[in-house]
Tab-separated table of C-alpha atoms in Angstrom:
chain	number	residue	atom	x	y	z
A	1	MET	CA	18.140	-58.429	-8.295
A	2	HIS	CA	20.858	-56.096	-8.839
A	3	GLN	CA	20.923	-53.134	-10.730
A	4	ASN	CA	22.813	-51.127	-12.679
A	5	LYS	CA	23.710	-47.962	-12.092
A	6	GLU	CA	24.729	-45.579	-14.232
A	7	THR	CA	26.498	-42.149	-12.957
A	8	VAL	CA	26.490	-39.424	-15.314
A	9	GLU	CA	29.023	-36.480	-14.440
A	10	GLY	CA	28.029	-32.595	-15.219
A	11	ASN	CA	29.785	-30.029	-17.161
A	12	GLY	CA	29.201	-27.187	-14.623
A	13	ILE	CA	27.030	-25.225	-16.854
A	14	VAL	CA	23.561	-24.297	-15.336
A	15	PRO	CA	20.680	-23.290	-17.682
A	16	PHE	CA	19.941	-19.271	-17.044
A	17	SER	CA	16.847	-19.919	-16.019
A	18	PHE	CA	17.436	-22.034	-13.171
A	19	VAL	CA	20.068	-19.439	-11.892
A	20	HIS	CA	17.769	-17.148	-9.304
A	21	MET	CA	18.618	-13.627	-8.729
A	22	SER	CA	20.226	-12.707	-5.557
A	23	ALA	CA	18.528	-10.154	-3.402
A	24	ASP	CA	20.744	-7.238	-3.961
A	25	ASN	CA	19.656	-7.801	-7.045
A	26	LYS	CA	16.002	-8.622	-6.875
A	27	LEU	CA	15.994	-5.466	-4.515
A	28	GLN	CA	17.972	-3.423	-7.067
A	29	GLN	CA	15.262	-4.390	-9.428
A	30	ILE	CA	11.698	-3.485	-7.548
A	31	GLU	CA	13.152	0.107	-6.730
A	32	ALA	CA	13.932	0.811	-9.847
A	33	PHE	CA	10.746	-0.684	-11.040
A	34	LEU	CA	8.980	1.739	-7.712
A	35	ASN	CA	10.792	4.651	-9.672
A	36	GLY	CA	9.668	4.987	-12.387
A	37	LEU	CA	6.421	4.110	-10.837
A	38	LEU	CA	6.557	7.720	-8.278
A	39	GLU	CA	8.390	9.193	-11.542
A	40	GLU	CA	4.617	9.842	-12.151
A	41	GLN	CA	3.345	10.637	-9.054
A	42	PRO	CA	6.195	12.476	-7.669
A	43	GLU	CA	4.198	14.035	-4.473
A	44	PHE	CA	4.102	10.633	-3.622
A	45	PHE	CA	8.145	9.442	-2.377
A	46	LEU	CA	9.975	5.803	-1.361
A	47	VAL	CA	10.899	5.682	2.928
A	48	SER	CA	12.777	2.366	2.924
A	49	LEU	CA	12.203	-0.553	1.688
A	50	ARG	CA	13.356	-4.415	2.654
A	51	ILE	CA	13.743	-7.736	1.584
A	52	LYS	CA	13.695	-10.417	4.301
A	53	PRO	CA	15.394	-13.548	4.132
A	54	THR	CA	11.683	-15.021	3.786
A	55	ASP	CA	10.819	-12.987	0.461
A	56	ASN	CA	8.803	-10.249	2.286
A	57	VAL	CA	8.941	-7.115	0.000
A	58	LYS	CA	7.811	-5.027	2.465
A	59	ILE	CA	7.928	-1.196	1.572
A	60	PHE	CA	6.988	2.564	3.191
A	61	LEU	CA	5.661	4.998	0.438
A	62	ASP	CA	4.808	7.734	2.325
A	63	GLY	CA	3.423	11.501	-0.034
A	64	ASP	CA	3.683	15.407	0.769
A	65	ASN	CA	0.171	15.945	2.402
A	66	GLY	CA	0.142	12.300	3.503
A	67	ILE	CA	-0.740	9.296	1.683
A	68	THR	CA	-3.769	6.469	2.006
A	69	ILE	CA	-4.222	2.860	1.741
A	70	GLU	CA	-6.281	3.144	-1.720
A	71	LYS	CA	-2.798	5.035	-3.059
A	72	CYS	CA	-0.957	1.710	-1.480
A	73	ILE	CA	-3.107	-0.497	-2.499
A	74	TYR	CA	-3.112	1.758	-6.184
A	75	PHE	CA	1.092	1.523	-6.169
A	76	ASN	CA	1.012	-2.372	-4.756
A	77	ARG	CA	-1.046	-3.476	-7.617
A	78	LYS	CA	1.185	-1.493	-10.997
A	79	LEU	CA	4.401	-3.184	-8.923
A	80	ARG	CA	3.132	-6.787	-8.378
A	81	ASN	CA	2.521	-6.208	-12.417
A	82	LEU	CA	5.782	-5.160	-12.736
A	83	ILE	CA	7.202	-8.236	-10.606
A	84	VAL	CA	5.609	-10.773	-12.350
A	85	GLU	CA	6.214	-9.279	-16.038
A	86	GLU	CA	9.818	-9.117	-15.445
A	87	GLY	CA	10.575	-12.638	-13.572
A	88	VAL	CA	11.783	-11.639	-11.064
A	89	TYR	CA	10.297	-14.523	-8.385
A	90	PRO	CA	10.057	-17.321	-11.110
A	91	GLU	CA	8.861	-19.131	-8.816
A	92	GLY	CA	5.828	-17.160	-7.198
A	93	GLU	CA	6.974	-17.901	-3.920
A	94	TYR	CA	7.021	-14.375	-2.120
A	95	SER	CA	4.561	-11.305	-0.445
A	96	LEU	CA	4.844	-7.490	-0.804
A	97	GLU	CA	3.253	-5.426	1.203
A	98	ILE	CA	2.915	-1.527	0.578
A	99	SER	CA	2.374	1.239	3.702
A	100	SER	CA	3.303	4.355	4.888
A	101	PRO	CA	5.318	4.529	8.268
A	102	GLY	CA	3.812	4.300	11.697
A	103	VAL	CA	3.417	6.284	13.935
A	104	GLY	CA	5.870	5.519	15.679
A	105	GLU	CA	8.968	5.026	12.638
A	106	PRO	CA	11.181	7.494	13.039
A	107	LEU	CA	12.022	10.241	10.100
A	108	ILE	CA	14.719	8.777	7.485
A	109	ASN	CA	14.446	11.086	4.731
A	110	HIS	CA	14.580	14.974	4.372
A	111	ARG	CA	10.706	15.478	2.867
A	112	GLN	CA	8.974	13.254	6.082
A	113	TYR	CA	11.595	16.316	7.901
A	114	LYS	CA	9.855	18.141	5.430
A	115	LYS	CA	6.145	17.297	5.517
A	116	ASN	CA	6.387	17.202	9.081
A	117	ILE	CA	7.026	21.139	10.122
A	118	ASN	CA	4.940	22.462	13.087
A	119	ARG	CA	4.723	19.057	14.946
A	120	PHE	CA	6.499	17.791	18.287
A	121	VAL	CA	9.348	15.158	17.253
A	122	GLU	CA	11.209	13.709	19.888
A	123	VAL	CA	15.294	14.257	18.339
A	124	ILE	CA	17.809	11.643	20.043
A	125	LEU	CA	21.016	12.338	19.346
A	126	LEU	CA	24.100	10.575	18.666
A	127	ASP	CA	25.094	11.364	22.645
A	128	GLY	CA	22.034	9.829	24.267
A	129	ILE	CA	20.661	13.576	24.846
A	130	VAL	CA	16.404	14.034	24.377
A	131	LYS	CA	15.129	17.032	22.906
A	132	GLU	CA	11.104	17.491	22.091
A	133	GLY	CA	9.674	20.183	20.799
A	134	GLN	CA	8.341	21.926	17.783
A	135	LEU	CA	10.025	20.617	13.697
A	136	LEU	CA	9.714	24.832	13.232
A	137	ALA	CA	12.669	24.863	9.852
A	138	VAL	CA	13.953	21.797	7.926
A	139	ASN	CA	17.143	22.919	5.742
A	140	GLU	CA	19.919	20.980	3.845
A	141	ALA	CA	22.410	20.034	6.905
A	142	ASP	CA	20.107	21.159	10.135
A	143	ILE	CA	16.478	21.577	11.612
A	144	LEU	CA	15.592	23.720	13.874
A	145	ILE	CA	13.093	23.109	17.104
A	146	GLU	CA	11.118	25.331	19.359
A	147	TYR	CA	10.831	23.614	23.015
A	148	THR	CA	10.022	25.560	26.549
A	149	GLU	CA	12.098	24.548	29.284
A	150	GLY	CA	10.488	25.505	32.950
A	151	LYS	CA	7.421	25.658	33.968
A	152	GLY	CA	4.659	28.544	35.183
A	153	LYS	CA	6.398	31.547	35.470
A	154	LYS	CA	10.186	30.604	34.649
A	155	ALA	CA	9.389	28.573	31.497
A	156	ILE	CA	11.713	30.030	28.918
A	157	THR	CA	10.701	29.065	25.107
A	158	GLN	CA	13.392	28.350	22.978
A	159	GLN	CA	14.491	27.502	19.972
A	160	LEU	CA	17.599	25.171	18.553
A	161	VAL	CA	19.563	24.479	15.672
A	162	ILE	CA	20.658	20.517	15.402
A	163	PRO	CA	22.878	19.728	12.812
A	164	PHE	CA	21.266	15.628	10.154
A	165	SER	CA	24.581	14.855	11.595
A	166	ASN	CA	24.238	14.875	15.187
A	167	ILE	CA	20.992	13.496	14.877
A	168	LYS	CA	20.831	9.400	15.706
A	169	SER	CA	17.031	9.508	15.207
A	170	THR	CA	13.316	11.651	14.903
A	171	THR	CA	10.010	10.508	15.923
A	172	VAL	CA	6.944	12.877	15.498
A	173	GLN	CA	5.317	12.399	19.122
A	174	ILE	CA	1.556	12.704	19.213
A	175	LYS	CA	-0.110	15.225	21.210
A	176	PHE	CA	-3.920	15.622	22.579
């Protein structure tokens, strides 16, 4: 039995509904949604937002006085509704995680530094030198830490101004 096969050439036009948004466009749209939600509650702020190749949307939020699990759930629900309403992932195949940065996560933005004044931090400078001390002040261009050199009667407490431009990373240290 002989089958008759036809070949049809397309015109190269793809209907809009089949055009997938690029990861960058999705990132920008989700960030715009999130910024709108955060404007309604200015005590909270975005620390980082990324979309993994598996369409896992990972968001770290924080607040000037910290952020609760309940607030993360609130933002997750609101953002998920916006993503669905606007058809960012028309196939519905994505995951959304919103949490606060973990204890070991480096400080990324100015507001994080400010909320951690008086806490102990480890600052790694661009040249690899590590300084540990109490974060005393945060200015637009730099931070001020206080640290102790030496032990016992020879211990000397000093203060050091560190420009943000010289900082590779800063993490909060938990002292017991």
